[in-house]
mmCIF file with all atom_site columns, C-alpha atoms in Angstrom:
data_model
loop_
_atom_site.group_PDB
_atom_site.id
_atom_site.type_symbol
_atom_site.label_atom_id
_atom_site.label_alt_id
_atom_site.label_comp_id
_atom_site.label_asym_id
_atom_site.label_entity_id
_atom_site.label_seq_id
_atom_site.pdbx_PDB_ins_code
_atom_site.Cartn_x
_atom_site.Cartn_y
_atom_site.Cartn_z
_atom_site.occupancy
_atom_site.B_iso_or_equiv
_atom_site.pdbx_formal_charge
_atom_site.auth_seq_id
_atom_site.auth_comp_id
_atom_site.auth_asym_id
_atom_site.auth_atom_id
_atom_site.pdbx_PDB_model_num
ATOM 1   C CA . GLN C 1 1   ? -0.026  0.016   -0.127  1.00 54.00 ? 1   GLN C CA 1
ATOM 2   C CA . THR C 1 2   ? 2.872   2.257   0.859   1.00 50.00 ? 2   THR C CA 1
ATOM 3   C CA . ALA C 1 3   ? 4.116   1.812   -2.735  1.00 56.00 ? 3   ALA C CA 1
ATOM 4   C CA . GLY C 1 4   ? 0.782   3.417   -3.816  1.00 60.00 ? 4   GLY C CA 1
ATOM 5   C CA . HIS C 1 5   ? -1.205  0.033   -4.518  1.00 67.00 ? 5   HIS C CA 1
ATOM 6   C CA . PRO C 1 6   ? -4.827  0.707   -3.248  1.00 71.00 ? 6   PRO C CA 1
ATOM 7   C CA . ILE C 1 7   ? -5.589  -1.819  -0.797  1.00 71.00 ? 7   ILE C CA 1
ATOM 8   C CA . GLY C 1 8   ? -8.453  -3.294  -2.474  1.00 76.00 ? 8   GLY C CA 1
ATOM 9   C CA . ALA C 1 9   ? -6.328  -4.125  -5.206  1.00 77.00 ? 9   ALA C CA 1
ATOM 10  C CA . ILE C 1 10  ? -4.088  -5.913  -3.252  1.00 78.00 ? 10  ILE C CA 1
ATOM 11  C CA . ALA C 1 11  ? -5.736  -7.606  -0.550  1.00 78.00 ? 11  ALA C CA 1
ATOM 12  C CA . SER C 1 12  ? -6.009  -10.806 -2.016  1.00 82.00 ? 12  SER C CA 1
ATOM 13  C CA . LEU C 1 13  ? -3.317  -11.230 -4.159  1.00 81.00 ? 13  LEU C CA 1
ATOM 14  C CA . PRO C 1 14  ? -1.247  -13.848 -3.454  1.00 82.00 ? 14  PRO C CA 1
ATOM 15  C CA . LEU C 1 15  ? 2.008   -13.059 -1.069  1.00 78.00 ? 15  LEU C CA 1
ATOM 16  C CA . GLU C 1 16  ? 4.666   -13.794 -4.201  1.00 78.00 ? 16  GLU C CA 1
ATOM 17  C CA . ASP C 1 17  ? 2.594   -11.150 -5.968  1.00 78.00 ? 17  ASP C CA 1
ATOM 18  C CA . ILE C 1 18  ? 2.752   -8.570  -3.066  1.00 75.00 ? 18  ILE C CA 1
ATOM 19  C CA . MET C 1 19  ? 6.684   -9.176  -3.009  1.00 70.00 ? 19  MET C CA 1
ATOM 20  C CA . SER C 1 20  ? 6.699   -8.675  -6.698  1.00 71.00 ? 20  SER C CA 1
ATOM 21  C CA . LEU C 1 21  ? 4.961   -5.253  -6.384  1.00 68.00 ? 21  LEU C CA 1
ATOM 22  C CA . VAL C 1 22  ? 7.294   -4.109  -3.694  1.00 64.00 ? 22  VAL C CA 1
ATOM 23  C CA . GLY C 1 23  ? 10.282  -4.756  -5.658  1.00 57.00 ? 23  GLY C CA 1
ATOM 24  C CA . GLU C 1 24  ? 9.191   -3.153  -8.681  1.00 54.00 ? 24  GLU C CA 1
ATOM 25  C CA . GLN C 1 25  ? 8.462   -0.244  -6.317  1.00 51.00 ? 25  GLN C CA 1
ATOM 26  C CA . GLU C 1 26  ? 11.978  0.256   -4.713  1.00 46.00 ? 26  GLU C CA 1
ATOM 27  C CA . ARG C 1 27  ? 13.186  -0.365  -8.033  1.00 38.00 ? 27  ARG C CA 1
ATOM 28  C CA . SER C 1 28  ? 11.273  2.379   -9.807  1.00 41.00 ? 28  SER C CA 1
ATOM 29  C CA . GLY C 1 29  ? 9.746   4.289   -7.115  1.00 47.00 ? 29  GLY C CA 1
ATOM 30  C CA . SER C 1 30  ? 6.836   6.504   -7.703  1.00 78.00 ? 30  SER C CA 1
ATOM 31  C CA . PRO C 1 31  ? 7.744   9.606   -9.772  1.00 84.00 ? 31  PRO C CA 1
ATOM 32  C CA . LEU C 1 32  ? 4.912   11.743  -8.379  1.00 88.00 ? 32  LEU C CA 1
ATOM 33  C CA . ILE C 1 33  ? 5.701   11.239  -4.864  1.00 89.00 ? 33  ILE C CA 1
ATOM 34  C CA . LYS C 1 34  ? 9.519   11.377  -5.676  1.00 87.00 ? 34  LYS C CA 1
ATOM 35  C CA . ASP C 1 35  ? 8.730   15.006  -7.510  1.00 89.00 ? 35  ASP C CA 1
ATOM 36  C CA . ALA C 1 36  ? 6.516   15.882  -4.529  1.00 91.00 ? 36  ALA C CA 1
ATOM 37  C CA . LEU C 1 37  ? 9.128   15.050  -1.981  1.00 90.00 ? 37  LEU C CA 1
ATOM 38  C CA . SER C 1 38  ? 11.543  17.157  -4.297  1.00 90.00 ? 38  SER C CA 1
ATOM 39  C CA . ALA C 1 39  ? 9.248   20.181  -3.723  1.00 92.00 ? 39  ALA C CA 1
ATOM 40  C CA . LEU C 1 40  ? 8.876   19.369  -0.113  1.00 94.00 ? 40  LEU C CA 1
ATOM 41  C CA . LYS C 1 41  ? 12.647  19.828  0.289   1.00 94.00 ? 41  LYS C CA 1
ATOM 42  C CA . ALA C 1 42  ? 12.567  23.125  -1.258  1.00 94.00 ? 42  ALA C CA 1
ATOM 43  C CA . LEU C 1 43  ? 9.495   24.146  1.089   1.00 95.00 ? 43  LEU C CA 1
ATOM 44  C CA . ASP C 1 44  ? 7.640   25.400  -1.752  1.00 94.00 ? 44  ASP C CA 1
ATOM 45  C CA . PRO C 1 45  ? 4.490   26.144  -1.449  1.00 94.00 ? 45  PRO C CA 1
ATOM 46  C CA . GLU C 1 46  ? 3.536   27.030  -5.245  1.00 95.00 ? 46  GLU C CA 1
ATOM 47  C CA . ARG C 1 47  ? 5.474   23.911  -6.370  1.00 95.00 ? 47  ARG C CA 1
ATOM 48  C CA . MET C 1 48  ? 4.132   21.610  -3.814  1.00 94.00 ? 48  MET C CA 1
ATOM 49  C CA . ASP C 1 49  ? 0.313   22.514  -5.072  1.00 93.00 ? 49  ASP C CA 1
ATOM 50  C CA . HIS C 1 50  ? 1.277   22.177  -8.357  1.00 94.00 ? 50  HIS C CA 1
ATOM 51  C CA . GLU C 1 51  ? 2.706   18.363  -7.347  1.00 94.00 ? 51  GLU C CA 1
ATOM 52  C CA . PHE C 1 52  ? -0.715  17.908  -5.421  1.00 93.00 ? 52  PHE C CA 1
ATOM 53  C CA . GLU C 1 53  ? -2.719  19.002  -8.582  1.00 93.00 ? 53  GLU C CA 1
ATOM 54  C CA . ARG C 1 54  ? -0.795  17.150  -10.921 1.00 92.00 ? 54  ARG C CA 1
ATOM 55  C CA . ALA C 1 55  ? -1.338  14.110  -8.928  1.00 91.00 ? 55  ALA C CA 1
ATOM 56  C CA . LEU C 1 56  ? -4.871  14.652  -8.733  1.00 91.00 ? 56  LEU C CA 1
ATOM 57  C CA . LYS C 1 57  ? -5.375  14.958  -12.788 1.00 90.00 ? 57  LYS C CA 1
ATOM 58  C CA . VAL C 1 58  ? -3.228  11.610  -13.039 1.00 88.00 ? 58  VAL C CA 1
ATOM 59  C CA . LEU C 1 59  ? -4.683  9.506   -10.580 1.00 87.00 ? 59  LEU C CA 1
ATOM 60  C CA . GLY C 1 60  ? -7.921  11.098  -9.901  1.00 86.00 ? 60  GLY C CA 1
ATOM 61  C CA . ARG C 1 61  ? -9.961  12.016  -6.818  1.00 84.00 ? 61  ARG C CA 1
ATOM 62  C CA . LEU C 1 62  ? -10.193 8.427   -4.711  1.00 82.00 ? 62  LEU C CA 1
ATOM 63  C CA . GLU C 1 63  ? -6.860  6.909   -6.043  1.00 85.00 ? 63  GLU C CA 1
ATOM 64  C CA . LEU C 1 64  ? -5.174  10.097  -4.978  1.00 87.00 ? 64  LEU C CA 1
ATOM 65  C CA . ILE C 1 65  ? -5.594  9.276   -1.339  1.00 83.00 ? 65  ILE C CA 1
ATOM 66  C CA . ASP C 1 66  ? -4.566  5.730   -1.115  1.00 79.00 ? 66  ASP C CA 1
ATOM 67  C CA . GLY C 1 67  ? -2.186  5.909   -4.311  1.00 82.00 ? 67  GLY C CA 1
ATOM 68  C CA . TYR C 1 68  ? -0.314  9.033   -3.294  1.00 87.00 ? 68  TYR C CA 1
ATOM 69  C CA . VAL C 1 69  ? -1.344  10.859  -0.186  1.00 87.00 ? 69  VAL C CA 1
ATOM 70  C CA . PHE C 1 70  ? -0.653  8.117   2.394   1.00 82.00 ? 70  PHE C CA 1
ATOM 71  C CA . PRO C 1 71  ? 2.520   6.447   0.138   1.00 84.00 ? 71  PRO C CA 1
ATOM 72  C CA . PHE C 1 72  ? 3.822   10.750  0.282   1.00 88.00 ? 72  PHE C CA 1
ATOM 73  C CA . ILE C 1 73  ? 3.293   10.612  3.987   1.00 85.00 ? 73  ILE C CA 1
ATOM 74  C CA . SER C 1 74  ? 4.539   7.738   4.585   1.00 81.00 ? 74  SER C CA 1
ATOM 75  C CA . GLY C 1 75  ? 7.712   8.696   2.450   1.00 84.00 ? 75  GLY C CA 1
ATOM 76  C CA . ILE C 1 76  ? 7.820   11.633  4.573   1.00 88.00 ? 76  ILE C CA 1
ATOM 77  C CA . HIS C 1 77  ? 8.138   9.669   7.947   1.00 84.00 ? 77  HIS C CA 1
ATOM 78  C CA . THR C 1 78  ? 10.804  7.580   6.609   1.00 85.00 ? 78  THR C CA 1
ATOM 79  C CA . ALA C 1 79  ? 13.053  10.613  5.335   1.00 87.00 ? 79  ALA C CA 1
ATOM 80  C CA . VAL C 1 80  ? 12.519  12.390  8.895   1.00 90.00 ? 80  VAL C CA 1
ATOM 81  C CA . GLY C 1 81  ? 13.592  9.231   10.701  1.00 89.00 ? 81  GLY C CA 1
ATOM 82  C CA . ASN C 1 82  ? 16.563  8.722   8.568   1.00 90.00 ? 82  ASN C CA 1
ATOM 83  C CA . GLY C 1 83  ? 17.468  12.126  8.785   1.00 92.00 ? 83  GLY C CA 1
ATOM 84  C CA . THR C 1 84  ? 16.915  13.145  4.694   1.00 91.00 ? 84  THR C CA 1
ATOM 85  C CA . LEU C 1 85  ? 14.261  15.653  6.082   1.00 93.00 ? 85  LEU C CA 1
ATOM 86  C CA . ARG C 1 86  ? 13.267  17.690  9.138   1.00 94.00 ? 86  ARG C CA 1
ATOM 87  C CA . SER C 1 87  ? 10.399  17.816  11.285  1.00 92.00 ? 87  SER C CA 1
ATOM 88  C CA . ALA C 1 88  ? 9.688   21.098  9.467   1.00 95.00 ? 88  ALA C CA 1
ATOM 89  C CA . HIS C 1 89  ? 9.643   19.416  6.186   1.00 95.00 ? 89  HIS C CA 1
ATOM 90  C CA . LEU C 1 90  ? 6.485   17.115  7.867   1.00 91.00 ? 90  LEU C CA 1
ATOM 91  C CA . SER C 1 91  ? 4.711   19.915  9.658   1.00 91.00 ? 91  SER C CA 1
ATOM 92  C CA . PHE C 1 92  ? 4.715   22.171  5.966   1.00 94.00 ? 92  PHE C CA 1
ATOM 93  C CA . ALA C 1 93  ? 3.448   18.948  4.161   1.00 92.00 ? 93  ALA C CA 1
ATOM 94  C CA . GLN C 1 94  ? 0.843   18.273  6.354   1.00 88.00 ? 94  GLN C CA 1
ATOM 95  C CA . THR C 1 95  ? -0.343  21.865  6.323   1.00 89.00 ? 95  THR C CA 1
ATOM 96  C CA . ARG C 1 96  ? -0.244  21.957  2.589   1.00 92.00 ? 96  ARG C CA 1
ATOM 97  C CA . LEU C 1 97  ? -2.219  18.594  2.398   1.00 90.00 ? 97  LEU C CA 1
ATOM 98  C CA . ARG C 1 98  ? -4.632  19.775  4.846   1.00 87.00 ? 98  ARG C CA 1
ATOM 99  C CA . GLU C 1 99  ? -5.365  22.815  2.258   1.00 90.00 ? 99  GLU C CA 1
ATOM 100 C CA . PHE C 1 100 ? -5.659  20.889  -0.412  1.00 92.00 ? 100 PHE C CA 1
ATOM 101 C CA . LEU C 1 101 ? -7.444  17.964  0.516   1.00 89.00 ? 101 LEU C CA 1
ATOM 102 C CA . SER C 1 102 ? -10.210 20.193  2.570   1.00 86.00 ? 102 SER C CA 1
ATOM 103 C CA . LEU C 1 103 ? -10.681 22.064  -0.783  1.00 87.00 ? 103 LEU C CA 1
ATOM 104 C CA . LEU C 1 104 ? -10.857 18.898  -2.526  1.00 87.00 ? 104 LEU C CA 1
ATOM 105 C CA . ALA C 1 105 ? -13.170 17.305  -0.033  1.00 82.00 ? 105 ALA C CA 1
ATOM 106 C CA . SER C 1 106 ? -15.691 20.391  0.093   1.00 81.00 ? 106 SER C CA 1
ATOM 107 C CA . SER C 1 107 ? -15.881 20.315  -3.609  1.00 83.00 ? 107 SER C CA 1
ATOM 108 C CA . VAL C 1 108 ? -17.682 16.979  -3.940  1.00 81.00 ? 108 VAL C CA 1
ATOM 109 C CA . ALA C 1 109 ? -21.288 17.424  -4.546  1.00 83.00 ? 109 ALA C CA 1
ATOM 110 C CA . VAL C 1 110 ? -23.376 15.555  -2.384  1.00 85.00 ? 110 VAL C CA 1
ATOM 111 C CA . SER C 1 111 ? -27.632 15.770  -1.730  1.00 86.00 ? 111 SER C CA 1
ATOM 112 C CA . GLU C 1 112 ? -28.943 17.732  0.830   1.00 87.00 ? 112 GLU C CA 1
ATOM 113 C CA . ASP C 1 113 ? -30.865 14.609  1.902   1.00 91.00 ? 113 ASP C CA 1
ATOM 114 C CA . ALA C 1 114 ? -27.999 12.078  2.115   1.00 93.00 ? 114 ALA C CA 1
ATOM 115 C CA . PRO C 1 115 ? -27.094 10.261  5.351   1.00 96.00 ? 115 PRO C CA 1
ATOM 116 C CA . ARG C 1 116 ? -24.542 11.781  7.503   1.00 96.00 ? 116 ARG C CA 1
ATOM 117 C CA . LEU C 1 117 ? -21.645 11.062  8.446   1.00 94.00 ? 117 LEU C CA 1
ATOM 118 C CA . VAL C 1 118 ? -19.455 12.400  11.426  1.00 94.00 ? 118 VAL C CA 1
ATOM 119 C CA . LEU C 1 119 ? -15.479 12.054  11.307  1.00 91.00 ? 119 LEU C CA 1
ATOM 120 C CA . SER C 1 120 ? -12.808 12.679  13.653  1.00 89.00 ? 120 SER C CA 1
ATOM 121 C CA . SER C 1 121 ? -9.764  11.029  15.336  1.00 83.00 ? 121 SER C CA 1
ATOM 122 C CA . ALA C 1 122 ? -8.482  10.054  18.839  1.00 78.00 ? 122 ALA C CA 1
ATOM 123 C CA . PHE C 1 123 ? -6.838  12.420  20.443  1.00 71.00 ? 123 PHE C CA 1
ATOM 124 C CA . GLY C 1 124 ? -2.583  12.091  20.172  1.00 64.00 ? 124 GLY C CA 1
ATOM 125 C CA . LEU C 1 125 ? -3.319  10.141  17.084  1.00 53.00 ? 125 LEU C CA 1
ATOM 126 C CA . GLU C 1 126 ? -4.510  12.666  15.098  1.00 58.00 ? 126 GLU C CA 1
ATOM 127 C CA . HIS C 1 127 ? -3.971  12.009  11.498  1.00 69.00 ? 127 HIS C CA 1
ATOM 128 C CA . GLU C 1 128 ? -5.580  14.514  9.446   1.00 76.00 ? 128 GLU C CA 1
ATOM 129 C CA . PRO C 1 129 ? -5.252  13.409  5.768   1.00 78.00 ? 129 PRO C CA 1
ATOM 130 C CA . GLY C 1 130 ? -6.543  10.161  6.855   1.00 79.00 ? 130 GLY C CA 1
ATOM 131 C CA . LEU C 1 131 ? -9.563  11.679  7.873   1.00 81.00 ? 131 LEU C CA 1
ATOM 132 C CA . LEU C 1 132 ? -9.808  13.871  4.897   1.00 85.00 ? 132 LEU C CA 1
ATOM 133 C CA . GLY C 1 133 ? -9.207  11.040  2.972   1.00 85.00 ? 133 GLY C CA 1
ATOM 134 C CA . SER C 1 134 ? -12.165 9.130   4.639   1.00 86.00 ? 134 SER C CA 1
ATOM 135 C CA . ALA C 1 135 ? -14.453 12.261  3.790   1.00 87.00 ? 135 ALA C CA 1
ATOM 136 C CA . ILE C 1 136 ? -13.236 12.187  0.169   1.00 88.00 ? 136 ILE C CA 1
ATOM 137 C CA . HIS C 1 137 ? -14.323 8.528   -0.014  1.00 88.00 ? 137 HIS C CA 1
ATOM 138 C CA . ALA C 1 138 ? -17.599 9.013   1.941   1.00 90.00 ? 138 ALA C CA 1
ATOM 139 C CA . ALA C 1 139 ? -19.037 11.876  -0.070  1.00 89.00 ? 139 ALA C CA 1
ATOM 140 C CA . ALA C 1 140 ? -17.906 10.074  -3.273  1.00 87.00 ? 140 ALA C CA 1
ATOM 141 C CA . ALA C 1 141 ? -20.324 7.148   -1.733  1.00 89.00 ? 141 ALA C CA 1
ATOM 142 C CA . GLY C 1 142 ? -22.838 9.539   -1.275  1.00 91.00 ? 142 GLY C CA 1
ATOM 143 C CA . TRP C 1 143 ? -22.450 10.613  2.259   1.00 93.00 ? 143 TRP C CA 1
ATOM 144 C CA . ARG C 1 144 ? -22.892 14.089  3.803   1.00 92.00 ? 144 ARG C CA 1
ATOM 145 C CA . THR C 1 145 ? -19.768 14.574  5.959   1.00 91.00 ? 145 THR C CA 1
ATOM 146 C CA . ILE C 1 146 ? -19.320 16.418  9.144   1.00 91.00 ? 146 ILE C CA 1
ATOM 147 C CA . ARG C 1 147 ? -15.492 16.685  9.978   1.00 90.00 ? 147 ARG C CA 1
ATOM 148 C CA . LEU C 1 148 ? -14.535 17.524  13.492  1.00 90.00 ? 148 LEU C CA 1
ATOM 149 C CA . SER C 1 149 ? -11.253 18.349  14.331  1.00 86.00 ? 149 SER C CA 1
ATOM 150 C CA . PRO C 1 150 ? -8.793  15.254  15.372  1.00 82.00 ? 150 PRO C CA 1
ATOM 151 C CA . GLY C 1 151 ? -8.504  15.086  19.140  1.00 82.00 ? 151 GLY C CA 1
ATOM 152 C CA . THR C 1 152 ? -12.207 16.046  19.581  1.00 87.00 ? 152 THR C CA 1
ATOM 153 C CA . PRO C 1 153 ? -13.564 14.220  22.809  1.00 89.00 ? 153 PRO C CA 1
ATOM 154 C CA . VAL C 1 154 ? -16.141 11.293  22.266  1.00 89.00 ? 154 VAL C CA 1
ATOM 155 C CA . GLU C 1 155 ? -18.728 12.825  24.236  1.00 92.00 ? 155 GLU C CA 1
ATOM 156 C CA . GLU C 1 156 ? -18.701 15.683  21.617  1.00 93.00 ? 156 GLU C CA 1
ATOM 157 C CA . LEU C 1 157 ? -18.604 13.258  18.493  1.00 93.00 ? 157 LEU C CA 1
ATOM 158 C CA . ALA C 1 158 ? -21.663 11.858  20.157  1.00 94.00 ? 158 ALA C CA 1
ATOM 159 C CA . PHE C 1 159 ? -23.732 14.959  20.320  1.00 96.00 ? 159 PHE C CA 1
ATOM 160 C CA . ALA C 1 160 ? -22.626 16.008  16.735  1.00 96.00 ? 160 ALA C CA 1
ATOM 161 C CA . ALA C 1 161 ? -23.913 12.371  15.464  1.00 96.00 ? 161 ALA C CA 1
ATOM 162 C CA . ALA C 1 162 ? -27.261 12.805  17.523  1.00 96.00 ? 162 ALA C CA 1
ATOM 163 C CA . GLU C 1 163 ? -27.496 16.732  16.647  1.00 96.00 ? 163 GLU C CA 1
ATOM 164 C CA . ASN C 1 164 ? -27.157 15.995  13.103  1.00 94.00 ? 164 ASN C CA 1
ATOM 165 C CA . LYS C 1 165 ? -28.937 12.322  12.793  1.00 96.00 ? 165 LYS C CA 1
ATOM 166 C CA . ALA C 1 166 ? -25.687 11.097  11.427  1.00 95.00 ? 166 ALA C CA 1
ATOM 167 C CA . ARG C 1 167 ? -26.272 7.455   10.517  1.00 95.00 ? 167 ARG C CA 1
ATOM 168 C CA . ALA C 1 168 ? -22.276 6.393   11.170  1.00 93.00 ? 168 ALA C CA 1
ATOM 169 C CA . VAL C 1 169 ? -19.636 7.998   12.900  1.00 92.00 ? 169 VAL C CA 1
ATOM 170 C CA . VAL C 1 170 ? -15.644 7.358   11.721  1.00 88.00 ? 170 VAL C CA 1
ATOM 171 C CA . TYR C 1 171 ? -13.408 7.710   14.692  1.00 85.00 ? 171 TYR C CA 1
ATOM 172 C CA . SER C 1 172 ? -9.559  7.035   13.435  1.00 81.00 ? 172 SER C CA 1
ATOM 173 C CA . ILE C 1 173 ? -7.248  5.341   15.851  1.00 77.00 ? 173 ILE C CA 1
ATOM 174 C CA . ILE C 1 174 ? -3.433  5.328   14.044  1.00 70.00 ? 174 ILE C CA 1
ATOM 175 C CA . GLY C 1 175 ? -0.941  2.820   15.880  1.00 62.00 ? 175 GLY C CA 1
ATOM 176 C CA . LEU C 1 176 ? -2.964  0.384   18.039  1.00 57.00 ? 176 LEU C CA 1
ATOM 177 C CA . ASN C 1 177 ? 0.243   0.117   20.045  1.00 56.00 ? 177 ASN C CA 1
ATOM 178 C CA . GLN C 1 178 ? -0.222  3.303   21.341  1.00 54.00 ? 178 GLN C CA 1
ATOM 179 C CA . ALA C 1 179 ? -3.948  3.157   21.224  1.00 61.00 ? 179 ALA C CA 1
ATOM 180 C CA . SER C 1 180 ? -5.256  1.889   24.462  1.00 67.00 ? 180 SER C CA 1
ATOM 181 C CA . GLY C 1 181 ? -6.899  5.038   25.858  1.00 75.00 ? 181 GLY C CA 1
ATOM 182 C CA . ALA C 1 182 ? -8.377  5.881   22.450  1.00 75.00 ? 182 ALA C CA 1
ATOM 183 C CA . ILE C 1 183 ? -9.572  2.089   22.331  1.00 77.00 ? 183 ILE C CA 1
ATOM 184 C CA . ALA C 1 184 ? -11.553 2.790   25.528  1.00 78.00 ? 184 ALA C CA 1
ATOM 185 C CA . GLU C 1 185 ? -13.016 6.009   24.425  1.00 81.00 ? 185 GLU C CA 1
ATOM 186 C CA . ALA C 1 186 ? -14.107 4.335   20.867  1.00 80.00 ? 186 ALA C CA 1
ATOM 187 C CA . ILE C 1 187 ? -16.451 1.767   23.276  1.00 82.00 ? 187 ILE C CA 1
ATOM 188 C CA . MET C 1 188 ? -17.344 4.632   25.338  1.00 84.00 ? 188 MET C CA 1
ATOM 189 C CA . LEU C 1 189 ? -18.535 6.406   21.865  1.00 83.00 ? 189 LEU C CA 1
ATOM 190 C CA . ARG C 1 190 ? -20.019 3.059   20.508  1.00 85.00 ? 190 ARG C CA 1
#
């Protein structure tokens, strides 16, 4: 998935096929992601926006999330971890992505009477690009999304869901090994 293959396309593949895809990615890399990482190194907002727009044109709205945004973020985390990039680069990329994906999410036309969906993530486990990606996918599937900021207390999520007669809540938890409190909150939310 980090190499840009959507989970739906690889989930049922045999292990040998998955390993082959990983090998191809390691040999070639994703040109779109490489170009975005190059723009990121320069901390160039116009170039970053250009790279995001280019990826959108090449991949389309839904493939952009799984095949580009998540691998891009993963690549940044790896680069920060090995010292190739700094945390300022990660912060810059998250800000640019948040702005870009927010515009993309709000541009999806959804019927006024569509079922409502409330989205947020656990405190300390914020992954806003993931939430925005979920909102984009949900809107494409016909849901009217109500996004609350990452870390919103579960009592407030429940209030927002009840107030808007939401039919579902997306509560994102990243990294279960760090999320025991978040799991307890998810149980309380349910």
